[in-house]
Backbone as XML, in Angstrom:
<?xml version="1.0"?>
<chain id="A" units="angstrom">
  <residue number="1" name="UNK">
    <atom name="N" x="58.555" y="-41.327" z="96.594"/>
    <atom name="CA" x="58.837" y="-41.229" z="95.202"/>
    <atom name="C" x="57.655" y="-40.748" z="94.408"/>
  </residue>
  <residue number="2" name="UNK">
    <atom name="N" x="56.477" y="-41.300" z="94.845"/>
    <atom name="CA" x="55.239" y="-40.941" z="94.086"/>
    <atom name="C" x="54.965" y="-39.438" z="94.242"/>
  </residue>
  <residue number="3" name="UNK">
    <atom name="N" x="55.202" y="-38.906" z="95.464"/>
    <atom name="CA" x="55.016" y="-37.475" z="95.734"/>
    <atom name="C" x="55.906" y="-36.658" z="94.817"/>
  </residue>
  <residue number="4" name="UNK">
    <atom name="N" x="57.177" y="-37.100" z="94.679"/>
    <atom name="CA" x="58.166" y="-36.369" z="93.800"/>
    <atom name="C" x="57.635" y="-36.345" z="92.386"/>
  </residue>
  <residue number="5" name="UNK">
    <atom name="N" x="57.186" y="-37.553" z="91.908"/>
    <atom name="CA" x="56.653" y="-37.656" z="90.576"/>
    <atom name="C" x="55.469" y="-36.751" z="90.350"/>
  </residue>
  <residue number="6" name="UNK">
    <atom name="N" x="54.549" y="-36.778" z="91.269"/>
    <atom name="CA" x="53.358" y="-35.859" z="91.215"/>
    <atom name="C" x="53.777" y="-34.405" z="91.154"/>
  </residue>
  <residue number="7" name="UNK">
    <atom name="N" x="54.644" y="-34.006" z="92.096"/>
    <atom name="CA" x="55.113" y="-32.625" z="92.149"/>
    <atom name="C" x="55.778" y="-32.274" z="90.837"/>
  </residue>
  <residue number="8" name="UNK">
    <atom name="N" x="56.590" y="-33.181" z="90.294"/>
    <atom name="CA" x="57.287" y="-32.962" z="89.054"/>
    <atom name="C" x="56.279" y="-32.740" z="87.909"/>
  </residue>
  <residue number="9" name="UNK">
    <atom name="N" x="55.251" y="-33.589" z="87.894"/>
    <atom name="CA" x="54.245" y="-33.446" z="86.851"/>
    <atom name="C" x="53.454" y="-32.113" z="86.946"/>
  </residue>
  <residue number="10" name="UNK">
    <atom name="N" x="53.132" y="-31.772" z="88.237"/>
    <atom name="CA" x="52.416" y="-30.508" z="88.437"/>
    <atom name="C" x="53.269" y="-29.305" z="87.982"/>
  </residue>
  <residue number="11" name="UNK">
    <atom name="N" x="54.565" y="-29.319" z="88.395"/>
    <atom name="CA" x="55.483" y="-28.265" z="87.965"/>
    <atom name="C" x="55.638" y="-28.201" z="86.453"/>
  </residue>
  <residue number="12" name="UNK">
    <atom name="N" x="55.686" y="-29.408" z="85.813"/>
    <atom name="CA" x="55.752" y="-29.478" z="84.372"/>
    <atom name="C" x="54.481" y="-28.872" z="83.756"/>
  </residue>
  <residue number="13" name="UNK">
    <atom name="N" x="53.361" y="-29.205" z="84.258"/>
    <atom name="CA" x="52.093" y="-28.649" z="83.757"/>
    <atom name="C" x="52.120" y="-27.104" z="83.900"/>
  </residue>
  <residue number="14" name="UNK">
    <atom name="N" x="52.586" y="-26.616" z="85.055"/>
    <atom name="CA" x="52.621" y="-25.207" z="85.286"/>
    <atom name="C" x="53.585" y="-24.555" z="84.294"/>
  </residue>
  <residue number="15" name="UNK">
    <atom name="N" x="54.696" y="-25.137" z="83.990"/>
    <atom name="CA" x="55.629" y="-24.575" z="82.962"/>
    <atom name="C" x="54.934" y="-24.510" z="81.679"/>
  </residue>
  <residue number="16" name="UNK">
    <atom name="N" x="54.288" y="-25.655" z="81.259"/>
    <atom name="CA" x="53.564" y="-25.618" z="80.008"/>
    <atom name="C" x="52.523" y="-24.519" z="79.924"/>
  </residue>
  <residue number="17" name="UNK">
    <atom name="N" x="51.759" y="-24.450" z="80.973"/>
    <atom name="CA" x="50.658" y="-23.436" z="81.051"/>
    <atom name="C" x="51.319" y="-22.034" z="80.894"/>
  </residue>
  <residue number="18" name="UNK">
    <atom name="N" x="52.409" y="-21.774" z="81.589"/>
    <atom name="CA" x="53.067" y="-20.483" z="81.488"/>
    <atom name="C" x="53.523" y="-20.223" z="80.045"/>
  </residue>
  <residue number="19" name="UNK">
    <atom name="N" x="54.170" y="-21.235" z="79.462"/>
    <atom name="CA" x="54.706" y="-21.091" z="78.056"/>
    <atom name="C" x="53.540" y="-20.787" z="77.175"/>
  </residue>
  <residue number="20" name="UNK">
    <atom name="N" x="52.415" y="-21.528" z="77.300"/>
    <atom name="CA" x="51.266" y="-21.382" z="76.467"/>
    <atom name="C" x="50.691" y="-19.947" z="76.695"/>
  </residue>
  <residue number="21" name="UNK">
    <atom name="N" x="50.571" y="-19.536" z="77.893"/>
    <atom name="CA" x="50.064" y="-18.160" z="78.154"/>
    <atom name="C" x="50.972" y="-17.071" z="77.531"/>
  </residue>
  <residue number="22" name="UNK">
    <atom name="N" x="52.355" y="-17.281" z="77.709"/>
    <atom name="CA" x="53.256" y="-16.337" z="77.080"/>
    <atom name="C" x="53.066" y="-16.352" z="75.533"/>
  </residue>
  <residue number="23" name="UNK">
    <atom name="N" x="52.936" y="-17.506" z="74.976"/>
    <atom name="CA" x="52.747" y="-17.594" z="73.498"/>
    <atom name="C" x="51.479" y="-16.838" z="73.097"/>
  </residue>
  <residue number="24" name="UNK">
    <atom name="N" x="50.423" y="-17.038" z="73.846"/>
    <atom name="CA" x="49.124" y="-16.342" z="73.572"/>
    <atom name="C" x="49.300" y="-14.863" z="73.687"/>
  </residue>
  <residue number="25" name="UNK">
    <atom name="N" x="49.937" y="-14.413" z="74.756"/>
    <atom name="CA" x="50.155" y="-12.980" z="74.939"/>
    <atom name="C" x="50.930" y="-12.398" z="73.788"/>
  </residue>
  <residue number="26" name="UNK">
    <atom name="N" x="51.993" y="-13.116" z="73.373"/>
    <atom name="CA" x="52.867" y="-12.638" z="72.267"/>
    <atom name="C" x="52.054" y="-12.550" z="70.998"/>
  </residue>
  <residue number="27" name="UNK">
    <atom name="N" x="51.244" y="-13.590" z="70.705"/>
    <atom name="CA" x="50.504" y="-13.598" z="69.440"/>
    <atom name="C" x="49.466" y="-12.485" z="69.494"/>
  </residue>
  <residue number="28" name="UNK">
    <atom name="N" x="48.821" y="-12.262" z="70.621"/>
    <atom name="CA" x="47.813" y="-11.199" z="70.731"/>
    <atom name="C" x="48.549" y="-9.834" z="70.483"/>
  </residue>
  <residue number="29" name="UNK">
    <atom name="N" x="49.668" y="-9.619" z="71.128"/>
    <atom name="CA" x="50.385" y="-8.343" z="70.957"/>
    <atom name="C" x="50.732" y="-8.208" z="69.475"/>
  </residue>
  <residue number="30" name="UNK">
    <atom name="N" x="51.249" y="-9.238" z="68.776"/>
    <atom name="CA" x="51.611" y="-9.140" z="67.398"/>
    <atom name="C" x="50.388" y="-8.772" z="66.594"/>
  </residue>
  <residue number="31" name="UNK">
    <atom name="N" x="49.271" y="-9.394" z="66.902"/>
    <atom name="CA" x="47.992" y="-9.099" z="66.162"/>
    <atom name="C" x="47.639" y="-7.611" z="66.312"/>
  </residue>
  <residue number="32" name="UNK">
    <atom name="N" x="47.731" y="-7.200" z="67.632"/>
    <atom name="CA" x="47.369" y="-5.739" z="67.896"/>
    <atom name="C" x="48.334" y="-4.850" z="67.045"/>
  </residue>
  <residue number="33" name="UNK">
    <atom name="N" x="49.601" y="-5.124" z="67.032"/>
    <atom name="CA" x="50.536" y="-4.286" z="66.310"/>
    <atom name="C" x="50.217" y="-4.331" z="64.817"/>
  </residue>
  <residue number="34" name="UNK">
    <atom name="N" x="49.896" y="-5.513" z="64.282"/>
    <atom name="CA" x="49.522" y="-5.609" z="62.835"/>
    <atom name="C" x="48.292" y="-4.833" z="62.568"/>
  </residue>
  <residue number="35" name="UNK">
    <atom name="N" x="47.297" y="-4.944" z="63.437"/>
    <atom name="CA" x="46.049" y="-4.232" z="63.254"/>
    <atom name="C" x="46.286" y="-2.717" z="63.222"/>
  </residue>
  <residue number="36" name="UNK">
    <atom name="N" x="47.127" y="-2.259" z="64.225"/>
    <atom name="CA" x="47.487" y="-0.849" z="64.266"/>
    <atom name="C" x="48.140" y="-0.406" z="62.998"/>
  </residue>
  <residue number="37" name="UNK">
    <atom name="N" x="49.111" y="-1.157" z="62.519"/>
    <atom name="CA" x="49.833" y="-0.770" z="61.267"/>
    <atom name="C" x="48.861" y="-0.674" z="60.124"/>
  </residue>
  <residue number="38" name="UNK">
    <atom name="N" x="47.927" y="-1.691" z="60.033"/>
    <atom name="CA" x="46.928" y="-1.634" z="58.949"/>
    <atom name="C" x="46.067" y="-0.437" z="59.051"/>
  </residue>
  <residue number="39" name="UNK">
    <atom name="N" x="45.634" y="-0.076" z="60.276"/>
    <atom name="CA" x="44.776" y="1.114" z="60.462"/>
    <atom name="C" x="45.543" y="2.351" z="59.968"/>
  </residue>
  <residue number="40" name="UNK">
    <atom name="N" x="46.761" y="2.450" z="60.445"/>
    <atom name="CA" x="47.563" y="3.654" z="60.066"/>
    <atom name="C" x="47.712" y="3.770" z="58.593"/>
  </residue>
  <residue number="41" name="UNK">
    <atom name="N" x="48.021" y="2.604" z="57.859"/>
    <atom name="CA" x="48.166" y="2.602" z="56.451"/>
    <atom name="C" x="46.887" y="3.005" z="55.812"/>
  </residue>
  <residue number="42" name="UNK">
    <atom name="N" x="45.771" y="2.414" z="56.252"/>
    <atom name="CA" x="44.485" y="2.777" z="55.670"/>
    <atom name="C" x="44.175" y="4.235" z="55.780"/>
  </residue>
  <residue number="43" name="UNK">
    <atom name="N" x="44.411" y="4.798" z="57.030"/>
    <atom name="CA" x="44.148" y="6.208" z="57.240"/>
    <atom name="C" x="45.022" y="7.074" z="56.345"/>
  </residue>
  <residue number="44" name="UNK">
    <atom name="N" x="46.309" y="6.674" z="56.225"/>
    <atom name="CA" x="47.197" y="7.410" z="55.305"/>
    <atom name="C" x="46.734" y="7.408" z="53.869"/>
  </residue>
  <residue number="45" name="UNK">
    <atom name="N" x="46.252" y="6.255" z="53.435"/>
    <atom name="CA" x="45.756" y="6.082" z="52.076"/>
    <atom name="C" x="44.494" y="6.976" z="51.893"/>
  </residue>
  <residue number="46" name="UNK">
    <atom name="N" x="43.614" y="6.986" z="52.853"/>
    <atom name="CA" x="42.383" y="7.790" z="52.811"/>
    <atom name="C" x="42.788" y="9.317" z="52.677"/>
  </residue>
  <residue number="47" name="UNK">
    <atom name="N" x="43.776" y="9.697" z="53.513"/>
    <atom name="CA" x="44.252" y="11.097" z="53.483"/>
    <atom name="C" x="44.755" y="11.405" z="52.105"/>
  </residue>
  <residue number="48" name="UNK">
    <atom name="N" x="45.635" y="10.514" z="51.606"/>
    <atom name="CA" x="46.218" y="10.728" z="50.246"/>
    <atom name="C" x="45.133" y="10.893" z="49.191"/>
  </residue>
  <residue number="49" name="UNK">
    <atom name="N" x="44.138" y="9.948" z="49.244"/>
    <atom name="CA" x="43.032" y="10.009" z="48.277"/>
    <atom name="C" x="42.242" y="11.296" z="48.379"/>
  </residue>
  <residue number="50" name="UNK">
    <atom name="N" x="41.967" y="11.746" z="49.589"/>
    <atom name="CA" x="41.231" y="12.991" z="49.824"/>
    <atom name="C" x="42.039" y="14.145" z="49.223"/>
  </residue>
  <residue number="51" name="UNK">
    <atom name="N" x="43.333" y="14.176" z="49.505"/>
    <atom name="CA" x="44.162" y="15.250" z="49.006"/>
    <atom name="C" x="44.166" y="15.273" z="47.475"/>
  </residue>
  <residue number="52" name="UNK">
    <atom name="N" x="44.348" y="14.110" z="46.921"/>
    <atom name="CA" x="44.291" y="13.959" z="45.426"/>
    <atom name="C" x="42.969" y="14.482" z="44.888"/>
  </residue>
  <residue number="53" name="UNK">
    <atom name="N" x="41.871" y="14.053" z="45.508"/>
    <atom name="CA" x="40.531" y="14.489" z="44.998"/>
    <atom name="C" x="40.372" y="16.019" z="45.081"/>
  </residue>
  <residue number="54" name="UNK">
    <atom name="N" x="40.830" y="16.586" z="46.206"/>
    <atom name="CA" x="40.781" y="18.040" z="46.385"/>
    <atom name="C" x="41.552" y="18.775" z="45.317"/>
  </residue>
  <residue number="55" name="UNK">
    <atom name="N" x="42.822" y="18.250" z="45.071"/>
    <atom name="CA" x="43.664" y="18.875" z="44.064"/>
    <atom name="C" x="43.025" y="18.781" z="42.641"/>
  </residue>
  <residue number="56" name="UNK">
    <atom name="N" x="42.448" y="17.639" z="42.351"/>
    <atom name="CA" x="41.715" y="17.467" z="41.048"/>
    <atom name="C" x="40.589" y="18.451" z="40.934"/>
  </residue>
  <residue number="57" name="UNK">
    <atom name="N" x="39.767" y="18.529" z="41.990"/>
    <atom name="CA" x="38.620" y="19.466" z="42.013"/>
    <atom name="C" x="39.066" y="20.845" z="41.741"/>
  </residue>
  <residue number="58" name="UNK">
    <atom name="N" x="40.147" y="21.277" z="42.479"/>
    <atom name="CA" x="40.673" y="22.629" z="42.332"/>
    <atom name="C" x="41.119" y="22.860" z="40.878"/>
  </residue>
  <residue number="59" name="UNK">
    <atom name="N" x="41.835" y="21.933" z="40.338"/>
    <atom name="CA" x="42.287" y="22.024" z="38.944"/>
    <atom name="C" x="41.114" y="22.169" z="38.000"/>
  </residue>
  <residue number="60" name="UNK">
    <atom name="N" x="40.084" y="21.362" z="38.149"/>
    <atom name="CA" x="38.893" y="21.405" z="37.368"/>
    <atom name="C" x="38.269" y="22.817" z="37.480"/>
  </residue>
  <residue number="61" name="UNK">
    <atom name="N" x="38.098" y="23.285" z="38.632"/>
    <atom name="CA" x="37.533" y="24.599" z="38.889"/>
    <atom name="C" x="38.366" y="25.691" z="38.155"/>
  </residue>
  <residue number="62" name="UNK">
    <atom name="N" x="39.632" y="25.598" z="38.280"/>
    <atom name="CA" x="40.529" y="26.582" z="37.674"/>
    <atom name="C" x="40.394" y="26.491" z="36.164"/>
  </residue>
  <residue number="63" name="UNK">
    <atom name="N" x="40.404" y="25.298" z="35.603"/>
    <atom name="CA" x="40.185" y="25.149" z="34.145"/>
    <atom name="C" x="38.872" y="25.755" z="33.724"/>
  </residue>
  <residue number="64" name="UNK">
    <atom name="N" x="37.777" y="25.383" z="34.395"/>
    <atom name="CA" x="36.486" y="25.980" z="34.092"/>
    <atom name="C" x="36.479" y="27.452" z="34.110"/>
  </residue>
  <residue number="65" name="UNK">
    <atom name="N" x="37.097" y="28.016" z="35.138"/>
    <atom name="CA" x="37.169" y="29.436" z="35.274"/>
    <atom name="C" x="37.857" y="30.068" z="34.099"/>
  </residue>
  <residue number="66" name="UNK">
    <atom name="N" x="39.034" y="29.464" z="33.805"/>
    <atom name="CA" x="39.847" y="29.995" z="32.634"/>
    <atom name="C" x="39.111" y="29.879" z="31.323"/>
  </residue>
  <residue number="67" name="UNK">
    <atom name="N" x="38.432" y="28.710" z="31.086"/>
    <atom name="CA" x="37.868" y="28.456" z="29.814"/>
    <atom name="C" x="36.511" y="29.200" z="29.664"/>
  </residue>
  <residue number="68" name="UNK">
    <atom name="N" x="35.734" y="29.248" z="30.693"/>
    <atom name="CA" x="34.395" y="29.809" z="30.640"/>
    <atom name="C" x="34.365" y="31.304" z="31.028"/>
  </residue>
  <residue number="69" name="UNK">
    <atom name="N" x="34.924" y="31.615" z="32.168"/>
    <atom name="CA" x="34.709" y="33.019" z="32.745"/>
    <atom name="C" x="35.557" y="33.980" z="32.041"/>
  </residue>
  <residue number="70" name="UNK">
    <atom name="N" x="36.831" y="33.671" z="31.828"/>
    <atom name="CA" x="37.803" y="34.654" z="31.169"/>
    <atom name="C" x="37.324" y="35.140" z="29.808"/>
  </residue>
  <residue number="71" name="UNK">
    <atom name="N" x="36.914" y="34.244" z="28.946"/>
    <atom name="CA" x="36.445" y="34.775" z="27.577"/>
    <atom name="C" x="35.196" y="35.654" z="27.786"/>
  </residue>
  <residue number="72" name="UNK">
    <atom name="N" x="34.379" y="35.385" z="28.692"/>
    <atom name="CA" x="33.161" y="36.217" z="28.908"/>
    <atom name="C" x="33.578" y="37.627" z="29.415"/>
  </residue>
  <residue number="73" name="UNK">
    <atom name="N" x="34.501" y="37.553" z="30.407"/>
    <atom name="CA" x="35.026" y="38.836" z="30.955"/>
    <atom name="C" x="35.719" y="39.617" z="29.916"/>
  </residue>
  <residue number="74" name="UNK">
    <atom name="N" x="36.598" y="38.942" z="29.126"/>
    <atom name="CA" x="37.342" y="39.631" z="28.061"/>
    <atom name="C" x="36.356" y="40.168" z="27.028"/>
  </residue>
  <residue number="75" name="UNK">
    <atom name="N" x="35.294" y="39.331" z="26.665"/>
    <atom name="CA" x="34.297" y="39.828" z="25.768"/>
    <atom name="C" x="33.553" y="40.969" z="26.241"/>
  </residue>
  <residue number="76" name="UNK">
    <atom name="N" x="33.254" y="41.052" z="27.545"/>
    <atom name="CA" x="32.509" y="42.178" z="28.074"/>
    <atom name="C" x="33.401" y="43.388" z="28.075"/>
  </residue>
  <residue number="77" name="UNK">
    <atom name="N" x="34.680" y="43.166" z="28.440"/>
    <atom name="CA" x="35.677" y="44.278" z="28.388"/>
    <atom name="C" x="35.693" y="44.887" z="26.968"/>
  </residue>
</chain>
C-alpha cells in the first residue's frame, strides 16, 4: 500500500511539474508574441514618422523654391 501511495505521489508531482512547465512555455510564447507585435508596431510608427518628415521637408523645399527662387527668376527674365 505504501508503495502505491509513494508511486501515486510521484506521478502526481510529475503531472504538476508537467503542467507548470506547460504553463511556463505558454506564458513565454505569449510574451514573445507580444514583444514581436510591439516591435512591429514601433517599426511601423517609425516608418510613418519618417515618411511624414520627408513629405514635410519636401513641401517646405517646394514652398521656399516657389517663394524665393521664382520671383528672382521672373525678375531676371
